[in-house]
Amino acid sequence: MNNVLTDEQSKDALKRGFSRRNFGRIAAMMGAGAAALPFYNEPAMAQLSRVDAPPDAVMINSNENPLGPCTEARNAVHEIVAQGGRYLFGEADKVRKTLSEQEGLKGNYVRIYPGSSAPLHQSVIAFTSPEKPLIMGDPGYEAGAGAAAFIGSKVIRVPLTSDYRHDVKAMAAASPNAGLIYICNPNNPTGTLTPKSELEWIVANKPKGAIVLLDEAYTHISEAPFMSDLVAKDKDVVILRTFSKIYGMAGLRAGAALGRPDLLDKLDGYSKLSMLPITGMVAAQASLLSKNLVPERRKMIGAVREDCLNFLEKNRFKYVPSVSNCFMVDVKRPGQEIVSAMMKEKVVIGRVWKAWPTYVRVTVGLPDEMKKFQAAFLKVMA
């Protein structure tokens, strides 16, 4: 792991508008190691959903996948445990090779990480500064904003459109000096899609020098196309992938960043991991090679989600149409009141976003878990 900033990074930080004082802070935090950063440890944002709940509570608050790793991944983990005393660097190389081949990318356009939060945070550190803000949707996934606040970068939150898409034209116009434009698609927490054509538009029309960070954590769950073709065309784009969602590996830790090598090098300059957990790597490799895993799980998650949305429709609750593994419901009162009331019913739902104070986020769980959610929600909302 890199613990100090290079001369090139120092010049880059000063060029981006960091004061020597702020720059010193960045150097100090990198010297302490990434694990010491207050926003870094994975899952950083899941900590916002961390609660002390009874062991028999329904946990549908952190966008986890209760299906867990597939059979092939579980078998691979069991088989590799006996070699846990070895530094098996090659296991991560296998994942990188397989993913790059599946995405039609050169091998050096893919980097493997323990989840996708590390490259998200490192993108903010690498491309934003006090003079180069982070642009993001509102409501949106907050992890990048936490990293920006820590290093003194401004965050500009752009409201979603009336039909819950990222407002790409407003995001492109938000600042002529934008450093990083972050789009999670489908969006977290709304579970809604921004069309491929609009993503292509913002990449073509963003401010000069800005990088577009596309978070595809939930894309597998939807019918949306991946955007790796933009990386293949050498655009100013970095794409994040994770094995935490459809692959059910939130606790095993595996993820990736796709982008031009020069962009990925800038990310790695701010905490480069030299060893990745071999259990996560073999599970990731097995998941990528499982031919029917993604379509089967997409169908399963979609069926449970649609059943829940139909329940909300039938009972005349206002909700946001979702294509992901989470959805938002307008409870018509301070959302935290409902979160607390549901907790008393042993059903733990997600947190509340400042931009939408009367909405709560609900993760799609197993069928029996969602039936318990429905019963508790009717009782609490009565």
Coordinates of C-alpha atoms in Angstrom, one line a residue:
M1 CA 0.0 0.0 0.0
N2 CA 1.3 3.4 -0.9
N3 CA 1.6 5.5 2.3
V4 CA 3.0 8.7 1.0
L5 CA 2.1 10.9 -2.0
T6 CA 4.6 11.1 -4.8
D7 CA 6.0 14.4 -6.2
E8 CA 3.6 14.0 -9.2
Q9 CA 0.6 13.6 -6.9
S10 CA 1.8 16.6 -4.9
K11 CA 1.9 18.8 -8.0
D12 CA -1.5 17.5 -9.2
A13 CA -3.1 18.3 -5.8
L14 CA -1.7 21.8 -5.8
K15 CA -2.8 22.3 -9.5
R16 CA -6.3 21.2 -8.6
G17 CA -6.6 23.9 -6.0
F18 CA -5.6 22.3 -2.7
S19 CA -3.9 24.7 -0.3
R20 CA -0.6 23.5 1.1
R21 CA -2.5 23.0 4.4
N22 CA -5.1 20.8 2.8
F23 CA -2.5 19.0 0.8
G24 CA -0.6 18.3 4.1
R25 CA -3.7 16.8 5.5
I26 CA -4.1 14.5 2.5
A27 CA -0.4 13.5 2.8
A28 CA -0.9 12.8 6.5
M29 CA -4.0 10.7 6.0
M30 CA -2.3 8.6 3.3
G31 CA 0.7 8.1 5.5
A32 CA -1.7 6.7 8.2
G33 CA -3.0 4.2 5.7
A34 CA -6.4 4.0 4.0
A35 CA -7.9 1.9 6.8
A36 CA -7.5 5.0 9.1
L37 CA -9.7 7.1 6.9
P38 CA -13.1 7.9 8.5
F39 CA -15.0 7.2 5.2
Y40 CA -13.0 4.3 3.9
N41 CA -13.7 1.1 5.7
E42 CA -16.2 -1.1 3.8
P43 CA -19.1 -1.0 3.9
A44 CA -18.8 2.7 5.0
M45 CA -22.3 3.7 4.0
A46 CA -23.8 0.4 5.3
Q47 CA -22.7 1.7 8.7
L48 CA -25.5 4.3 8.4
S49 CA -27.9 1.3 8.3
R50 CA -26.2 -0.6 11.1
V51 CA -28.6 -1.1 14.0
D52 CA -28.8 -3.2 17.1
A53 CA -31.7 -5.5 16.2
P54 CA -33.0 -8.7 17.6
P55 CA -31.5 -11.9 16.0
D56 CA -34.9 -12.8 14.6
A57 CA -35.5 -9.4 13.0
V58 CA -36.1 -9.0 9.3
M59 CA -33.1 -7.1 8.0
I60 CA -34.1 -5.3 4.8
N61 CA -32.1 -2.1 5.3
S62 CA -28.7 -2.4 3.7
N63 CA -29.3 -3.5 0.1
E64 CA -27.7 -6.8 0.8
N65 CA -28.7 -9.9 -1.2
P66 CA -30.0 -12.6 1.3
L67 CA -29.4 -15.3 -1.3
G68 CA -25.7 -15.1 -0.6
P69 CA -23.0 -16.5 -2.9
C70 CA -24.0 -19.0 -5.5
T71 CA -23.2 -22.7 -5.1
E72 CA -20.1 -22.5 -7.3
A73 CA -18.8 -19.6 -5.3
R74 CA -19.4 -21.3 -2.0
N75 CA -17.6 -24.5 -3.2
A76 CA -14.7 -22.4 -4.4
V77 CA -14.3 -20.7 -1.0
H78 CA -14.4 -24.0 0.9
E79 CA -11.7 -25.4 -1.4
I80 CA -9.4 -22.4 -1.1
V81 CA -9.5 -22.0 2.7
A82 CA -6.8 -24.7 3.2
Q83 CA -4.4 -22.5 1.3
G84 CA -5.3 -19.4 3.4
G85 CA -1.7 -19.3 4.7
R86 CA -0.4 -18.4 1.2
Y87 CA -0.2 -15.1 -0.7
L88 CA -2.0 -16.3 -3.7
F89 CA -1.8 -13.1 -5.8
G90 CA -2.8 -15.0 -9.0
E91 CA -6.4 -15.4 -7.8
A92 CA -7.1 -11.7 -8.3
D93 CA -5.4 -11.9 -11.7
K94 CA -7.8 -14.5 -12.8
V95 CA -10.8 -12.3 -11.9
R96 CA -9.3 -9.4 -13.7
K97 CA -8.6 -11.5 -16.8
T98 CA -12.1 -13.0 -16.9
L99 CA -13.9 -9.7 -16.3
S100 CA -11.8 -7.9 -18.9
E101 CA -12.6 -10.6 -21.5
Q102 CA -16.3 -10.5 -20.7
E103 CA -16.4 -6.7 -21.1
G104 CA -14.3 -6.6 -24.2
L105 CA -11.5 -4.6 -22.6
K106 CA -7.8 -4.9 -22.5
G107 CA -6.5 -6.4 -19.3
N108 CA -4.9 -3.2 -18.0
Y109 CA -8.3 -1.4 -18.2
V110 CA -9.6 -3.4 -15.2
R111 CA -8.4 -3.2 -11.6
I112 CA -9.7 -5.5 -8.9
Y113 CA -10.6 -4.3 -5.4
P114 CA -12.1 -5.6 -2.2
G115 CA -15.5 -4.2 -3.1
S116 CA -16.3 -1.0 -5.0
S117 CA -16.2 1.6 -2.2
A118 CA -12.4 1.8 -2.3
P119 CA -12.2 3.0 -5.9
L120 CA -15.2 5.2 -5.3
H121 CA -13.5 7.1 -2.5
Q122 CA -10.2 7.1 -4.4
S123 CA -11.9 8.6 -7.4
V124 CA -13.1 11.5 -5.3
I125 CA -9.6 12.0 -3.8
A126 CA -8.0 11.8 -7.2
F127 CA -10.3 14.0 -9.3
T128 CA -12.0 16.6 -6.9
S129 CA -10.6 19.4 -4.8
P130 CA -11.7 22.7 -3.3
E131 CA -11.8 24.2 -6.8
K132 CA -13.1 21.0 -8.6
P133 CA -16.4 19.9 -7.0
L134 CA -18.1 16.5 -6.9
I135 CA -21.5 16.6 -8.8
M136 CA -24.1 14.0 -7.8
G137 CA -27.8 13.3 -7.9
D138 CA -30.1 14.1 -5.0
P139 CA -31.1 11.8 -3.4
G140 CA -28.1 9.6 -4.2
Y141 CA -25.6 7.3 -2.6
E142 CA -23.6 9.4 -0.1
A143 CA -20.3 7.7 0.1
G144 CA -18.5 9.9 -2.3
A145 CA -19.8 13.0 -0.6
G146 CA -18.3 11.8 2.7
A147 CA -14.9 11.5 1.0
A148 CA -15.3 14.9 -0.6
A149 CA -16.1 16.6 2.7
F150 CA -13.1 15.1 4.4
I151 CA -10.6 16.5 1.8
G152 CA -12.4 19.8 1.6
S153 CA -14.0 19.4 -1.9
K154 CA -17.4 21.0 -2.6
V155 CA -20.3 18.8 -3.2
I156 CA -23.1 19.9 -5.6
R157 CA -26.3 17.9 -5.3
V158 CA -28.6 18.0 -8.3
P159 CA -32.2 17.0 -7.8
L160 CA -33.5 14.1 -9.8
T161 CA -36.0 14.7 -12.6
S162 CA -39.7 14.5 -12.0
D163 CA -39.6 10.9 -13.2
Y164 CA -36.6 10.1 -11.0
R165 CA -33.8 10.1 -13.6
H166 CA -30.5 11.8 -13.1
D167 CA -30.8 15.3 -14.6
V168 CA -27.8 15.0 -16.8
K169 CA -28.1 18.4 -18.4
A170 CA -28.3 20.1 -15.0
M171 CA -25.4 18.0 -13.7
A172 CA -23.3 19.0 -16.7
A173 CA -24.1 22.7 -16.1
A174 CA -23.7 22.6 -12.3
S175 CA -20.1 23.8 -12.4
P176 CA -17.7 24.6 -15.3
N177 CA -14.9 23.3 -13.1
A178 CA -16.4 20.0 -12.1
G179 CA -13.9 17.4 -11.1
L180 CA -16.1 14.3 -10.8
I181 CA -19.7 13.6 -11.9
Y182 CA -21.0 10.6 -10.0
I183 CA -24.0 8.6 -11.3
C184 CA -25.2 5.4 -9.8
N185 CA -27.4 3.6 -12.3
P186 CA -29.9 2.3 -11.2
N187 CA -29.8 4.9 -8.6
N188 CA -29.4 4.2 -4.9
P189 CA -31.8 4.8 -3.1
T190 CA -34.6 5.2 -5.7
G191 CA -33.9 2.1 -7.8
T192 CA -34.6 4.1 -10.9
L193 CA -32.8 4.2 -14.3
T194 CA -31.1 6.9 -16.3
P195 CA -31.2 5.9 -20.0
K196 CA -28.0 4.9 -21.8
S197 CA -28.5 7.7 -24.3
E198 CA -28.4 10.3 -21.5
L199 CA -25.3 8.7 -19.9
E200 CA -23.7 9.0 -23.3
W201 CA -24.8 12.6 -23.6
I202 CA -23.2 13.7 -20.3
V203 CA -19.9 12.0 -21.2
A204 CA -19.9 13.9 -24.5
N205 CA -21.0 17.2 -23.0
K206 CA -19.4 17.3 -19.5
P207 CA -17.1 20.2 -18.6
K208 CA -13.6 19.8 -20.0
G209 CA -11.3 17.9 -17.6
A210 CA -14.2 16.3 -15.6
I211 CA -14.4 12.6 -15.1
V212 CA -17.7 10.7 -15.1
L213 CA -17.9 8.0 -12.5
L214 CA -20.6 5.4 -13.4
D215 CA -21.5 3.1 -10.5
E216 CA -23.0 -0.1 -11.9
A217 CA -23.5 -1.8 -8.5
Y218 CA -27.2 -2.5 -9.3
T219 CA -27.1 -2.7 -13.1
H220 CA -27.1 -6.5 -13.1
I221 CA -30.5 -6.5 -11.4
S222 CA -32.1 -4.3 -14.0
E223 CA -32.4 -4.8 -17.7
A224 CA -30.2 -1.8 -18.4
P225 CA -27.1 -2.2 -20.6
F226 CA -23.6 -1.8 -19.2
M227 CA -21.6 1.2 -20.3
S228 CA -18.2 -0.5 -20.6
D229 CA -18.1 0.4 -24.3
L230 CA -17.3 4.0 -23.2
V231 CA -14.2 2.7 -21.4
A232 CA -13.2 0.8 -24.6
K233 CA -13.5 4.0 -26.5
D234 CA -11.1 5.7 -24.0
K235 CA -13.6 8.2 -22.7
D236 CA -13.1 10.1 -19.5
V237 CA -15.1 7.5 -17.6
V238 CA -14.5 5.2 -14.7
I239 CA -17.0 2.4 -14.1
L240 CA -17.5 0.7 -10.7
R241 CA -18.6 -2.9 -10.3
T242 CA -19.3 -4.9 -7.2
F243 CA -20.0 -8.5 -6.3
S244 CA -22.0 -7.4 -3.2
K245 CA -25.4 -7.2 -4.9
I246 CA -26.6 -9.7 -7.4
Y247 CA -23.7 -12.0 -6.6
G248 CA -24.6 -12.0 -2.9
M249 CA -21.0 -11.4 -1.7
A250 CA -21.3 -8.3 0.5
G251 CA -19.3 -10.0 3.3
L252 CA -16.7 -11.7 1.0
R253 CA -15.6 -8.4 -0.6
A254 CA -14.8 -8.2 -4.3
G255 CA -15.2 -5.4 -6.8
A256 CA -13.6 -3.7 -9.7
A257 CA -13.0 -0.4 -11.5
L258 CA -13.0 -0.2 -15.3
G259 CA -11.2 2.7 -17.0
R260 CA -8.3 4.0 -19.0
P261 CA -5.0 2.9 -17.4
D262 CA -4.0 6.5 -16.8
L263 CA -7.2 7.1 -14.8
L264 CA -6.9 3.9 -12.9
D265 CA -3.3 4.8 -12.0
K266 CA -4.5 8.0 -10.4
L267 CA -7.0 6.0 -8.3
D268 CA -4.3 3.6 -7.2
G269 CA -2.0 6.4 -6.2
Y270 CA -4.3 7.0 -3.2
S271 CA -4.0 3.6 -1.4
K272 CA -3.0 0.7 -3.6
L273 CA -3.8 -2.7 -2.2
S274 CA -1.1 -5.3 -2.8
M275 CA -3.1 -8.3 -1.6
L276 CA -6.8 -9.2 -1.9
P277 CA -8.7 -11.8 0.1
I278 CA -8.4 -15.1 -1.8
T279 CA -11.8 -16.2 -0.5
G280 CA -13.4 -13.2 -2.2
M281 CA -11.4 -13.7 -5.3
V282 CA -12.2 -17.3 -6.0
A283 CA -15.9 -16.6 -5.2
A284 CA -15.9 -13.7 -7.7
Q285 CA -14.2 -15.9 -10.4
A286 CA -16.8 -18.7 -9.9
S287 CA -19.6 -16.2 -10.0
L288 CA -18.4 -14.7 -13.3
L289 CA -18.2 -18.1 -14.8
S290 CA -21.7 -19.2 -13.7
K291 CA -23.7 -18.8 -16.9
N292 CA -27.2 -18.6 -15.6
L293 CA -26.6 -16.9 -12.3
V294 CA -27.4 -13.3 -13.3
P295 CA -30.6 -13.9 -15.3
E296 CA -31.9 -16.3 -12.7
R297 CA -31.3 -13.9 -9.8
R298 CA -32.6 -11.0 -11.8
K299 CA -35.9 -12.9 -12.3
M300 CA -36.1 -13.9 -8.6
I301 CA -35.4 -10.4 -7.2
G302 CA -37.7 -8.9 -9.8
A303 CA -40.6 -11.1 -8.9
V304 CA -40.3 -10.3 -5.1
R305 CA -39.9 -6.6 -5.9
E306 CA -43.0 -6.5 -8.1
D307 CA -45.1 -8.4 -5.6
C308 CA -44.2 -5.7 -3.0
L309 CA -44.8 -2.8 -5.4
N310 CA -48.2 -4.3 -6.2
F311 CA -48.9 -4.5 -2.5
L312 CA -48.1 -0.8 -2.2
E313 CA -50.3 0.0 -5.2
K314 CA -53.2 -2.0 -3.8
N315 CA -53.1 -0.2 -0.5
R316 CA -52.6 3.2 -2.1
F317 CA -49.2 4.0 -0.8
K318 CA -47.1 6.3 -2.9
Y319 CA -43.8 4.7 -4.0
V320 CA -41.1 5.2 -6.6
P321 CA -41.1 2.6 -9.4
S322 CA -37.9 0.6 -9.1
V323 CA -36.0 -1.8 -11.2
S324 CA -33.4 -2.6 -8.5
N325 CA -33.3 -4.5 -5.2
C326 CA -34.6 -1.5 -3.3
F327 CA -37.5 0.9 -3.5
M328 CA -38.7 4.1 -1.7
V329 CA -42.1 4.7 -0.1
D330 CA -43.6 8.1 0.9
V331 CA -44.9 7.6 4.4
K332 CA -46.3 11.2 4.5
R333 CA -44.6 12.0 7.8
P334 CA -41.0 12.1 9.1
G335 CA -39.5 8.9 7.8
Q336 CA -37.5 8.2 10.9
E337 CA -40.8 7.8 12.8
I338 CA -41.7 4.9 10.6
V339 CA -38.2 3.4 10.7
S340 CA -38.5 3.3 14.5
A341 CA -42.0 2.0 14.5
M342 CA -41.0 -0.8 12.1
M343 CA -38.1 -1.7 14.3
K344 CA -40.5 -2.4 17.2
E345 CA -42.2 -4.8 14.8
K346 CA -38.8 -6.5 14.3
V347 CA -38.6 -5.3 10.7
V348 CA -35.5 -3.2 10.0
I349 CA -35.9 -0.9 7.0
G350 CA -33.5 1.6 5.4
R351 CA -32.5 5.1 6.3
V352 CA -34.0 8.5 5.4
W353 CA -32.4 11.0 2.9
K354 CA -32.4 14.7 3.8
A355 CA -33.7 15.6 0.3
W356 CA -36.8 13.4 0.8
P357 CA -37.5 13.5 4.5
T358 CA -40.9 11.6 4.3
Y359 CA -39.5 8.7 2.2
V360 CA -38.0 5.5 3.6
R361 CA -35.9 3.0 1.6
V362 CA -36.7 -0.7 1.7
T363 CA -34.4 -3.5 0.5
V364 CA -35.9 -6.4 -1.4
G365 CA -35.5 -9.5 0.8
L366 CA -36.7 -13.0 0.6
P367 CA -40.4 -13.7 -0.1
D368 CA -41.2 -14.5 3.5
E369 CA -39.3 -11.5 4.7
M370 CA -41.3 -9.2 2.4
K371 CA -44.6 -10.7 3.6
K372 CA -43.5 -9.8 7.2
F373 CA -42.6 -6.3 6.0
Q374 CA -46.1 -5.9 4.4
A375 CA -47.9 -7.0 7.6
A376 CA -45.8 -4.7 9.8
F377 CA -46.1 -1.8 7.4
L378 CA -49.9 -2.0 7.3
K379 CA -49.9 -2.1 11.1
V380 CA -47.5 0.8 11.5
M381 CA -49.2 3.0 8.8
A382 CA -52.8 2.3 10.1

